[in-house]
């Protein structure tokens, strides 16, 4: 009996998506909806985050995701058209290994405010930003190991390893390797020598002082406001597998 034809879903609406679709068809794979796919090809950062959140939430099956674009672990579009056949062959033959790629586990974060409020999922970062310009708030960060710190700043950002090279890095934070923890960085801190942290696990962020609510921004999208003294728990909800090209 012949092996079933691998099914790939393609997310993204940029110009390379049409080229990727043609390459998938040429590799003898079947295009499918994400809920029925054996793997997901995400073209661009927005599509990658959408795919990661969908897998983490259980909206689709736990399948590997191939990022295409210019982000971390992503395959550039030109190389993707040449290597997609290897991905298709790997998905059809063995779930353990795909020639030319490694499986990289990345966390997707849950964001919960209050006692039982379940909020959005974050594939890249969670930011707390003062809604009014020139307003400085004080943030309390409680880490899972029991340590607590305070910082005065315009805001704060908590980033996954995938997101640590974006907004968090621009704010002065470290770029974290997969499995290295969460990057915690103040935004425009009220000090000349700001600290940054790498949290090994989940944490809790509280606006300790300030008259105005703080905007909660998840993966670049505003998701409401956080009142002073309302703790926000940020924890790993699930891990998803990205297919990253191995160095030659």
Coordinates of N, CA and C in Angstrom, one line a residue:
X1 N 0.8 -1.2 0.0 CA 0.0 0.0 0.0 C 0.9 1.2 0.0
X2 N 0.6 2.2 -0.8 CA 1.4 3.4 -0.9 C 1.1 4.3 0.3
X3 N 2.2 5.1 0.6 CA 2.0 6.1 1.7 C 1.0 7.2 1.3
X4 N 0.3 7.7 2.3 CA -0.7 8.7 2.0 C 0.0 10.0 1.6
X5 N -0.6 10.8 0.7 CA 0.0 12.0 0.2 C 0.0 13.0 1.4
X6 N 1.2 13.6 1.7 CA 1.3 14.6 2.8 C 0.4 15.8 2.4
X7 N -0.2 16.4 3.5 CA -1.1 17.5 3.3 C -0.4 18.7 4.0
X8 N -0.3 19.8 3.3 CA 0.3 21.1 3.8 C -0.7 22.2 3.7
X9 N -0.8 23.0 4.8 CA -1.6 24.2 4.8 C -0.6 25.4 4.6
X10 N -1.1 26.4 3.9 CA -0.2 27.6 3.6 C -1.0 28.8 4.1
X11 N -0.3 29.5 5.1 CA -0.9 30.7 5.6 C -0.1 31.9 5.2
X12 N -0.7 33.0 4.9 CA 0.0 34.2 4.5 C -0.6 34.8 3.2
X13 N -0.6 36.1 3.1 CA -1.2 36.7 1.9 C -0.2 37.5 1.1
X14 N 1.1 37.4 1.4 CA 2.1 38.1 0.6 C 2.4 37.5 -0.7
X15 N 3.1 38.2 -1.6 CA 3.4 37.7 -2.9 C 4.1 36.3 -2.9
X16 N 5.0 36.0 -2.0 CA 5.6 34.7 -2.0 C 4.7 33.6 -1.8
X17 N 3.5 33.8 -1.3 CA 2.6 32.7 -1.0 C 2.2 32.0 -2.3
X18 N 2.0 32.7 -3.4 CA 1.6 32.0 -4.6 C 2.7 31.1 -5.1
X19 N 4.0 31.6 -5.0 CA 5.1 30.8 -5.4 C 5.2 29.5 -4.5
X20 N 5.0 29.7 -3.2 CA 5.1 28.6 -2.3 C 4.0 27.5 -2.7
X21 N 2.8 28.0 -3.0 CA 1.7 27.1 -3.3 C 2.1 26.2 -4.6
X22 N 2.7 26.9 -5.5 CA 3.2 26.1 -6.7 C 4.3 25.1 -6.4
X23 N 5.2 25.5 -5.5 CA 6.2 24.6 -5.1 C 5.7 23.4 -4.3
X24 N 4.7 23.6 -3.5 CA 4.0 22.5 -2.8 C 3.4 21.5 -3.7
X25 N 2.7 22.1 -4.7 CA 2.0 21.2 -5.7 C 3.0 20.4 -6.5
X26 N 4.2 21.1 -6.9 CA 5.2 20.4 -7.6 C 5.9 19.3 -6.8
X27 N 5.8 19.4 -5.5 CA 6.5 18.4 -4.6 C 5.5 17.3 -4.3
X28 N 4.4 17.2 -5.0 CA 3.4 16.1 -4.9 C 2.8 16.1 -3.5
X29 N 2.6 17.3 -2.9 CA 1.8 17.4 -1.7 C 0.4 17.9 -2.0
X30 N -0.5 17.7 -1.1 CA -1.8 18.2 -1.3 C -2.1 19.4 -0.4
X31 N -2.6 20.5 -1.0 CA -3.0 21.7 -0.2 C -4.2 21.4 0.6
X32 N -4.2 21.8 1.9 CA -5.3 21.5 2.8 C -5.5 22.6 3.8
X33 N -6.7 22.6 4.4 CA -6.9 23.5 5.5 C -6.0 23.2 6.7
X34 N -5.7 24.2 7.5 CA -4.8 23.9 8.7 C -5.4 22.8 9.6
X35 N -6.7 22.7 9.7 CA -7.2 21.7 10.6 C -7.0 20.3 10.1
X36 N -6.7 20.1 8.8 CA -6.5 18.8 8.3 C -5.1 18.5 7.8
X37 N -4.2 19.4 8.1 CA -2.8 19.4 7.5 C -1.9 18.5 8.3
X38 N -0.8 18.0 7.7 CA 0.3 17.3 8.4 C 1.4 18.3 8.7
X39 N 1.3 19.5 8.1 CA 2.3 20.5 8.4 C 1.7 21.8 7.9
X40 N 2.3 22.9 8.5 CA 1.8 24.3 8.1 C 3.0 25.1 7.6
X41 N 2.8 25.7 6.5 CA 3.8 26.7 5.9 C 3.3 28.1 6.2
X42 N 4.1 28.8 7.0 CA 3.6 30.2 7.4 C 4.5 31.2 6.7
X43 N 3.9 32.0 5.8 CA 4.7 33.0 5.0 C 4.5 34.3 5.7
X44 N 5.6 34.8 6.3 CA 5.6 36.1 6.9 C 5.4 36.0 8.4
X45 N 5.8 37.0 9.2 CA 5.7 37.0 10.6 C 4.2 36.9 11.1
X46 N 3.3 37.6 10.5 CA 1.9 37.6 11.0 C 1.3 36.2 10.8
X47 N 1.6 35.5 9.7 CA 1.1 34.2 9.5 C 1.8 33.2 10.5
X48 N 3.0 33.4 10.8 CA 3.7 32.5 11.7 C 3.1 32.6 13.1
X49 N 2.8 33.8 13.5 CA 2.2 33.9 14.9 C 0.8 33.3 14.9
X50 N 0.1 33.5 13.8 CA -1.3 33.0 13.7 C -1.2 31.5 13.8
X51 N -0.3 30.8 13.1 CA -0.2 29.4 13.1 C 0.2 28.9 14.4
X52 N 1.2 29.5 15.1 CA 1.6 29.1 16.4 C 0.5 29.2 17.4
X53 N -0.3 30.3 17.4 CA -1.4 30.4 18.3 C -2.5 29.3 18.0
X54 N -2.7 29.0 16.7 CA -3.7 28.0 16.4 C -3.4 26.7 16.9
X55 N -2.1 26.3 16.8 CA -1.6 25.0 17.3 C -1.7 25.0 18.8
X56 N -1.2 26.1 19.5 CA -1.2 26.1 20.9 C -2.6 26.0 21.5
X57 N -3.6 26.6 20.9 CA -4.9 26.7 21.4 C -5.7 25.4 21.1
X58 N -5.1 24.5 20.3 CA -5.9 23.3 19.9 C -6.8 23.5 18.8
X59 N -6.8 24.7 18.2 CA -7.7 24.9 17.1 C -7.3 24.0 15.9
X60 N -6.1 23.7 15.8 CA -5.6 22.8 14.8 C -4.7 21.7 15.4
X61 N -4.4 20.6 14.7 CA -3.6 19.6 15.3 C -2.2 20.1 15.6
X62 N -1.5 19.4 16.5 CA -0.1 19.7 16.7 C 0.8 19.2 15.6
X63 N 1.1 20.1 14.7 CA 1.9 19.7 13.5 C 3.1 20.7 13.4
X64 N 4.2 20.3 12.8 CA 5.3 21.2 12.6 C 4.9 22.4 11.7
X65 N 5.6 23.5 12.0 CA 5.3 24.7 11.2 C 6.6 25.2 10.5
X66 N 6.6 25.4 9.2 CA 7.7 25.9 8.5 C 7.6 27.4 8.3
X67 N 8.4 28.2 8.9 CA 8.3 29.7 8.7 C 9.1 30.1 7.4
X68 N 8.5 30.9 6.6 CA 9.2 31.5 5.4 C 9.1 33.0 5.5
X69 N 10.3 33.6 5.3 CA 10.4 35.1 5.4 C 11.8 35.5 5.8
X70 N 11.9 36.6 6.5 CA 13.2 37.0 7.0 C 13.4 37.1 8.5
X71 N 12.5 36.4 9.2 CA 12.6 36.4 10.7 C 13.5 35.3 11.1
X72 N 13.7 35.1 12.5 CA 14.5 34.1 13.1 C 14.0 32.7 12.7
X73 N 14.9 31.8 12.4 CA 14.6 30.4 12.1 C 13.8 30.3 10.8
X74 N 13.6 31.4 10.0 CA 12.8 31.3 8.8 C 13.6 31.0 7.6
X75 N 13.0 30.4 6.6 CA 13.6 30.1 5.4 C 13.3 31.2 4.4
X76 N 14.3 31.7 3.6 CA 13.9 32.7 2.7 C 13.1 32.1 1.5
X77 N 12.2 32.9 0.9 CA 11.3 32.4 -0.1 C 12.0 31.7 -1.3
X78 N 13.2 32.2 -1.7 CA 13.8 31.5 -2.8 C 14.3 30.1 -2.5
X79 N 14.9 30.0 -1.3 CA 15.4 28.7 -0.8 C 14.2 27.7 -0.5
X80 N 13.1 28.3 -0.1 CA 11.9 27.5 0.2 C 11.4 26.7 -1.0
X81 N 11.4 27.3 -2.1 CA 10.9 26.6 -3.3 C 11.8 25.5 -3.7
X82 N 13.1 25.5 -3.3 CA 14.0 24.4 -3.6 C 13.9 23.3 -2.5
X83 N 13.6 23.7 -1.3 CA 13.7 22.7 -0.2 C 12.3 22.2 0.3
X84 N 11.3 22.7 -0.3 CA 9.9 22.2 0.1 C 9.8 20.7 -0.2
X85 N 10.4 20.2 -1.2 CA 10.3 18.8 -1.6 C 10.8 17.9 -0.4
X86 N 11.9 18.4 0.2 CA 12.5 17.7 1.4 C 11.5 17.7 2.6
X87 N 10.8 18.8 2.8 CA 9.9 18.8 3.8 C 8.7 17.9 3.6
X88 N 8.2 17.9 2.3 CA 7.1 17.0 2.0 C 7.6 15.5 2.1
X89 N 8.8 15.2 1.7 CA 9.2 13.8 1.8 C 9.4 13.4 3.3
X90 N 9.9 14.3 4.1 CA 10.0 14.1 5.5 C 8.7 13.9 6.3
X91 N 7.7 14.7 5.9 CA 6.4 14.5 6.6 C 5.8 13.2 6.2
X92 N 6.0 12.8 4.9 CA 5.4 11.5 4.5 C 6.1 10.3 5.0
X93 N 7.4 10.4 5.3 CA 8.2 9.2 5.6 C 8.4 9.0 7.1
X94 N 8.9 10.1 7.8 CA 9.2 10.0 9.2 C 8.9 11.2 10.0
X95 N 8.2 11.1 11.1 CA 7.9 12.3 11.8 C 9.1 12.8 12.7
X96 N 10.2 12.0 12.7 CA 11.3 12.4 13.6 C 12.3 13.3 12.9
X97 N 12.6 13.1 11.6 CA 13.7 13.9 11.0 C 13.3 14.3 9.6
X98 N 13.7 15.5 9.2 CA 13.5 16.0 7.8 C 14.9 16.5 7.4
X99 N 15.3 16.0 6.2 CA 16.7 16.4 5.7 C 16.8 17.9 5.6
X100 N 17.9 18.4 6.2 CA 18.1 19.9 6.0 C 17.4 20.7 7.1
X101 N 16.6 20.1 8.0 CA 15.9 20.9 8.9 C 16.0 20.3 10.3
X102 N 15.9 21.1 11.3 CA 15.8 20.7 12.7 C 14.5 21.1 13.3
X103 N 14.0 20.4 14.3 CA 12.7 20.8 14.9 C 13.1 21.6 16.2
X104 N 12.6 22.8 16.2 CA 12.9 23.8 17.2 C 11.6 24.0 18.0
X105 N 11.6 23.7 19.3 CA 10.4 23.9 20.2 C 10.4 25.4 20.7
X106 N 9.2 26.0 20.5 CA 9.0 27.4 21.0 C 7.8 27.5 21.8
X107 N 7.8 28.3 22.9 CA 6.7 28.4 23.7 C 5.7 29.4 23.1
X108 N 4.4 29.2 23.4 CA 3.3 30.2 23.2 C 2.8 30.5 24.6
X109 N 2.6 31.8 24.9 CA 2.3 32.2 26.2 C 0.8 32.5 26.4
X110 N 0.3 32.1 27.6 CA -1.0 32.5 28.0 C -0.9 33.8 28.8
X111 N -1.9 34.7 28.7 CA -1.9 36.0 29.3 C -3.2 36.1 30.1
X112 N -3.2 36.1 31.4 CA -4.4 36.0 32.3 C -4.3 37.2 33.3
X113 N -5.4 38.0 33.3 CA -5.5 39.1 34.2 C -6.6 38.9 35.2
X114 N -6.4 39.2 36.4 CA -7.4 38.9 37.4 C -7.4 37.5 37.9
X115 N -8.5 37.1 38.6 CA -8.5 35.8 39.2 C -8.8 34.6 38.3
X116 N -9.6 34.8 37.3 CA -10.0 33.7 36.5 C -10.2 34.1 35.0
X117 N -9.7 35.2 34.6 CA -9.9 35.7 33.3 C -8.9 35.2 32.3
X118 N -9.3 34.4 31.3 CA -8.4 33.8 30.4 C -8.2 34.8 29.2
X119 N -7.0 35.2 28.9 CA -6.8 36.2 27.9 C -6.2 35.6 26.6
X120 N -5.6 36.4 25.8 CA -5.1 35.9 24.5 C -3.8 35.1 24.7
X121 N -3.4 34.5 23.6 CA -2.1 33.8 23.5 C -1.1 34.7 22.8
X122 N 0.1 34.5 23.2 CA 1.2 35.3 22.6 C 2.3 34.4 22.1
X123 N 2.6 34.5 20.8 CA 3.7 33.7 20.2 C 5.0 34.5 20.3
X124 N 4.9 35.8 20.3 CA 6.1 36.7 20.3 C 6.4 37.4 21.5
X125 N 5.4 38.3 21.9 CA 5.7 39.1 23.1 C 4.4 39.7 23.7
X126 N 4.5 40.1 24.9 CA 3.4 40.8 25.7 C 4.0 42.1 26.2
X127 N 3.4 43.2 25.9 CA 3.9 44.5 26.3 C 2.9 45.2 27.1
X128 N 3.4 46.0 28.1 CA 2.6 46.9 28.9 C 3.1 48.3 28.6
X129 N 2.2 49.1 28.1 CA 2.6 50.5 27.6 C 1.6 51.5 28.2
X130 N 2.2 52.6 28.8 CA 1.3 53.7 29.3 C 0.6 54.3 28.1
X131 N -0.7 54.5 28.4 CA -1.6 55.0 27.3 C -1.3 56.5 27.1
X132 N -0.9 57.2 28.1 CA -0.7 58.7 28.0 C 0.8 58.9 27.8
X133 N 1.2 59.8 26.9 CA 2.6 60.1 26.7 C 3.2 60.8 27.9
X134 N 4.5 60.6 28.1 CA 5.3 61.2 29.2 C 4.7 60.7 30.6
X135 N 4.1 59.6 30.6 CA 3.6 59.0 31.9 C 4.5 57.8 32.3
X136 N 5.0 57.9 33.5 CA 5.9 56.8 33.9 C 5.1 56.0 35.0
X137 N 5.1 54.7 34.8 CA 4.5 53.8 35.8 C 5.5 53.0 36.5
X138 N 5.1 52.4 37.6 CA 6.0 51.5 38.3 C 5.5 50.0 38.2
X139 N 6.3 49.1 37.7 CA 5.9 47.8 37.5 C 6.6 46.8 38.4
X140 N 5.8 45.9 38.9 CA 6.4 44.8 39.8 C 6.4 43.5 39.0
X141 N 7.6 42.9 39.0 CA 7.8 41.6 38.3 C 8.0 40.5 39.3
X142 N 7.2 39.5 39.4 CA 7.4 38.4 40.3 C 7.7 37.2 39.5
X143 N 8.9 36.6 39.7 CA 9.4 35.5 38.9 C 8.9 34.2 39.6
X144 N 9.0 33.1 38.9 CA 8.5 31.8 39.4 C 9.4 31.2 40.5
X145 N 10.7 31.7 40.6 CA 11.6 31.2 41.6 C 11.4 32.0 42.9
X146 N 10.5 32.9 43.0 CA 10.2 33.7 44.2 C 10.8 35.1 44.2
X147 N 11.7 35.4 43.3 CA 12.3 36.7 43.3 C 11.3 37.7 42.7
X148 N 11.4 39.0 43.3 CA 10.6 40.1 42.8 C 11.4 41.3 42.6
X149 N 11.1 42.0 41.5 CA 11.8 43.3 41.2 C 10.8 44.3 40.9
X150 N 11.2 45.6 41.0 CA 10.4 46.7 40.6 C 11.2 47.6 39.6
X151 N 10.4 48.2 38.7 CA 11.1 49.1 37.8 C 10.1 50.3 37.4
X152 N 10.7 51.5 37.3 CA 9.9 52.6 36.8 C 10.2 52.8 35.4
X153 N 9.2 52.8 34.5 CA 9.4 52.9 33.1 C 8.1 53.3 32.4
X154 N 8.2 53.6 31.1 CA 7.0 53.9 30.3 C 6.3 52.6 30.1
X155 N 6.9 51.4 30.2 CA 6.3 50.2 30.0 C 7.2 49.0 30.2
X156 N 6.8 47.8 29.9 CA 7.6 46.6 30.0 C 7.2 45.6 28.9
X157 N 8.1 44.8 28.5 CA 7.8 43.8 27.5 C 8.3 42.4 28.0
X158 N 7.6 41.4 27.8 CA 8.0 40.0 28.0 C 7.9 39.3 26.7
X159 N 9.1 38.7 26.3 CA 9.1 38.1 25.0 C 9.6 36.7 25.0
X160 N 9.0 35.9 24.1 CA 9.5 34.5 23.9 C 10.8 34.5 23.2
X161 N 11.5 33.4 23.2 CA 12.8 33.4 22.4 C 12.5 33.9 20.9
X162 N 11.4 33.5 20.3 CA 11.1 33.9 19.0 C 11.0 35.4 18.9
X163 N 10.3 36.0 19.9 CA 10.0 37.4 19.8 C 11.1 38.3 20.4
X164 N 12.1 37.6 21.1 CA 13.2 38.4 21.8 C 14.0 39.2 20.8
X165 N 14.0 38.9 19.5 CA 14.8 39.7 18.6 C 14.0 40.8 18.0
X166 N 12.8 41.1 18.4 CA 12.0 42.2 17.9 C 11.9 43.4 18.8
X167 N 10.7 43.6 19.3 CA 10.4 44.8 20.2 C 11.3 44.8 21.4
X168 N 11.5 43.6 22.0 CA 12.3 43.5 23.2 C 13.8 43.8 23.0
X169 N 14.3 43.4 21.9 CA 15.7 43.7 21.5 C 15.8 45.2 21.2
X170 N 14.8 45.8 20.6 CA 14.9 47.3 20.3 C 14.8 48.1 21.6
X171 N 14.2 47.5 22.6 CA 14.2 48.2 23.9 C 15.4 47.9 24.8
X172 N 16.4 47.1 24.2 CA 17.6 46.9 25.0 C 17.8 45.5 25.6
X173 N 16.9 44.6 25.3 CA 16.9 43.3 25.9 C 17.8 42.3 25.1
X174 N 18.1 41.2 25.7 CA 18.9 40.1 25.0 C 18.1 39.3 24.0
X175 N 18.8 38.8 23.0 CA 18.2 37.9 22.1 C 18.4 36.5 22.7
X176 N 17.3 35.8 22.9 CA 17.3 34.5 23.6 C 17.2 33.3 22.7
X177 N 18.0 32.3 22.9 CA 18.0 31.1 22.0 C 16.8 30.3 22.5
X178 N 16.3 29.4 21.6 CA 15.2 28.5 21.9 C 15.5 27.7 23.2
X179 N 14.5 27.7 24.1 CA 14.7 27.0 25.3 C 15.4 27.8 26.4
X180 N 15.8 29.0 26.1 CA 16.6 29.9 27.0 C 15.8 30.7 28.0
X181 N 14.4 30.7 27.8 CA 13.6 31.4 28.8 C 13.0 32.6 28.1
X182 N 12.4 33.5 28.9 CA 11.6 34.7 28.5 C 12.4 35.9 28.7
X183 N 12.5 36.8 27.8 CA 13.2 38.1 27.9 C 12.3 39.1 28.6
X184 N 12.7 39.7 29.6 CA 11.9 40.7 30.4 C 12.6 42.0 30.3
X185 N 12.0 43.1 29.7 CA 12.8 44.3 29.4 C 11.9 45.5 29.8
X186 N 12.4 46.5 30.5 CA 11.7 47.8 30.6 C 11.7 48.6 29.3
X187 N 10.7 49.4 29.1 CA 10.6 50.2 27.9 C 10.8 51.7 28.4
X188 N 11.8 52.3 27.9 CA 12.2 53.7 28.3 C 12.2 53.8 29.8
X189 N 13.1 53.1 30.5 CA 13.2 53.1 31.9 C 13.6 54.4 32.5
X190 N 13.2 54.7 33.7 CA 13.5 56.0 34.4 C 14.8 55.8 35.2
X191 N 15.9 55.4 34.4 CA 17.2 55.2 35.0 C 18.2 55.2 33.9
X192 N 19.5 55.5 34.2 CA 20.5 55.5 33.2 C 21.2 54.1 33.1
X193 N 20.9 53.2 34.0 CA 21.5 51.8 34.0 C 20.4 50.8 34.2
X194 N 19.5 50.6 33.2 CA 18.4 49.7 33.4 C 18.8 48.2 33.4
X195 N 18.1 47.5 34.2 CA 18.3 46.0 34.2 C 17.4 45.3 33.2
X196 N 17.8 44.2 32.7 CA 16.9 43.3 32.0 C 17.1 41.9 32.6
X197 N 16.1 41.1 32.3 CA 16.1 39.7 32.9 C 15.7 38.7 31.9
X198 N 16.1 37.4 32.2 CA 15.7 36.3 31.5 C 15.0 35.3 32.5
X199 N 13.7 35.2 32.3 CA 12.9 34.3 33.2 C 12.9 32.9 32.7
X200 N 13.2 32.0 33.6 CA 13.2 30.6 33.3 C 11.8 30.0 33.0
X201 N 10.8 30.6 33.6 CA 9.5 30.1 33.5 C 8.5 31.2 33.5
X202 N 7.3 31.0 33.9 CA 6.3 32.1 33.9 C 6.6 33.2 35.0
X203 N 5.8 34.2 34.9 CA 6.0 35.3 35.8 C 4.7 36.1 36.0
X204 N 4.7 37.1 36.9 CA 3.5 37.9 37.1 C 3.9 39.4 37.0
X205 N 3.2 40.2 36.3 CA 3.5 41.6 36.1 C 2.3 42.4 36.8
X206 N 2.7 43.4 37.6 CA 1.7 44.2 38.3 C 2.0 45.7 38.1
X207 N 1.1 46.5 37.7 CA 1.3 47.9 37.8 C 1.1 48.4 39.2
X208 N 2.2 48.7 39.8 CA 2.2 49.0 41.3 C 1.8 50.4 41.6
X209 N 2.1 51.3 40.7 CA 1.7 52.7 41.0 C 1.4 53.4 39.7
X210 N 0.4 54.3 39.7 CA 0.0 55.0 38.5 C -1.5 55.3 38.5
X211 N -1.9 56.4 38.1 CA -3.3 56.8 38.1 C -4.0 56.3 36.9
X212 N -3.3 56.1 35.8 CA -3.9 55.7 34.5 C -3.8 54.2 34.2
X213 N -4.8 53.6 33.6 CA -4.6 52.2 33.2 C -3.5 52.1 32.2
X214 N -2.9 50.9 32.0 CA -1.8 50.6 31.1 C -2.4 49.7 30.0
X215 N -2.0 50.0 28.8 CA -2.4 49.2 27.6 C -1.7 47.9 27.6
X216 N -2.5 46.8 27.3 CA -1.9 45.5 27.2 C -1.8 45.2 25.7
X217 N -0.6 44.9 25.2 CA -0.4 44.7 23.7 C 0.2 43.3 23.6
X218 N -0.6 42.4 22.8 CA -0.2 41.0 22.7 C 0.1 40.8 21.2
X219 N 1.4 40.4 20.9 CA 1.8 40.2 19.5 C 1.5 41.4 18.6
X220 N 1.7 42.6 19.2 CA 1.5 43.8 18.4 C 0.1 44.3 18.3
X221 N -0.9 43.6 19.0 CA -2.3 44.0 18.9 C -2.7 44.4 20.3
X222 N -3.3 45.6 20.4 CA -3.8 46.0 21.7 C -5.0 45.1 22.2
X223 N -4.9 44.6 23.4 CA -5.9 43.7 23.9 C -6.6 44.2 25.2
X224 N -6.7 45.5 25.3 CA -7.4 46.0 26.4 C -6.4 46.8 27.3
X225 N -6.9 47.1 28.6 CA -6.1 47.9 29.5 C -6.0 47.1 30.8
X226 N -4.9 47.4 31.6 CA -4.7 46.8 32.9 C -4.7 47.9 33.9
X227 N -5.6 47.7 34.9 CA -5.7 48.7 36.0 C -4.6 48.5 37.0
X228 N -4.2 49.6 37.7 CA -3.2 49.5 38.7 C -3.5 48.4 39.7
X229 N -2.5 47.7 40.2 CA -2.6 46.6 41.2 C -3.3 45.4 40.7
X230 N -3.6 45.3 39.4 CA -4.2 44.1 38.9 C -3.1 43.2 38.3
X231 N -2.8 42.0 38.9 CA -1.7 41.2 38.4 C -2.1 40.5 37.1
X232 N -1.1 40.4 36.3 CA -1.2 39.7 35.0 C -0.3 38.5 35.0
X233 N -0.8 37.3 34.9 CA 0.0 36.1 34.9 C 0.4 35.8 33.4
X234 N 1.7 35.5 33.2 CA 2.2 35.2 31.9 C 2.9 33.8 32.0
X235 N 2.4 32.8 31.4 CA 2.9 31.5 31.5 C 2.9 30.8 30.2
X236 N 3.7 29.7 30.1 CA 3.8 28.9 28.8 C 2.5 28.1 28.8
X237 N 1.7 28.3 27.7 CA 0.4 27.6 27.5 C 0.7 26.3 26.8
X238 N 1.7 26.3 25.8 CA 2.0 25.1 25.0 C 3.3 25.4 24.3
X239 N 3.9 24.4 23.8 CA 5.1 24.6 22.9 C 4.7 24.0 21.5
X240 N 5.2 24.7 20.5 CA 5.0 24.3 19.1 C 6.3 24.0 18.5
X241 N 6.3 23.2 17.4 CA 7.5 22.9 16.7 C 7.6 23.7 15.4
X242 N 8.8 24.4 15.3 CA 9.1 25.0 14.0 C 10.2 24.2 13.3
X243 N 10.1 24.2 12.0 CA 11.1 23.6 11.2 C 12.1 24.6 10.8
X244 N 13.3 24.5 11.3 CA 14.4 25.5 11.1 C 15.4 24.9 10.2
X245 N 15.8 25.6 9.1 CA 16.9 25.1 8.3 C 18.2 24.9 9.0
X246 N 18.9 23.8 8.9 CA 20.1 23.6 9.5 C 21.2 24.3 8.8
X247 N 22.3 24.7 9.5 CA 23.4 25.4 8.9 C 24.2 24.4 8.1
X248 N 24.6 24.8 6.9 CA 25.4 24.0 6.0 C 26.9 24.1 6.3

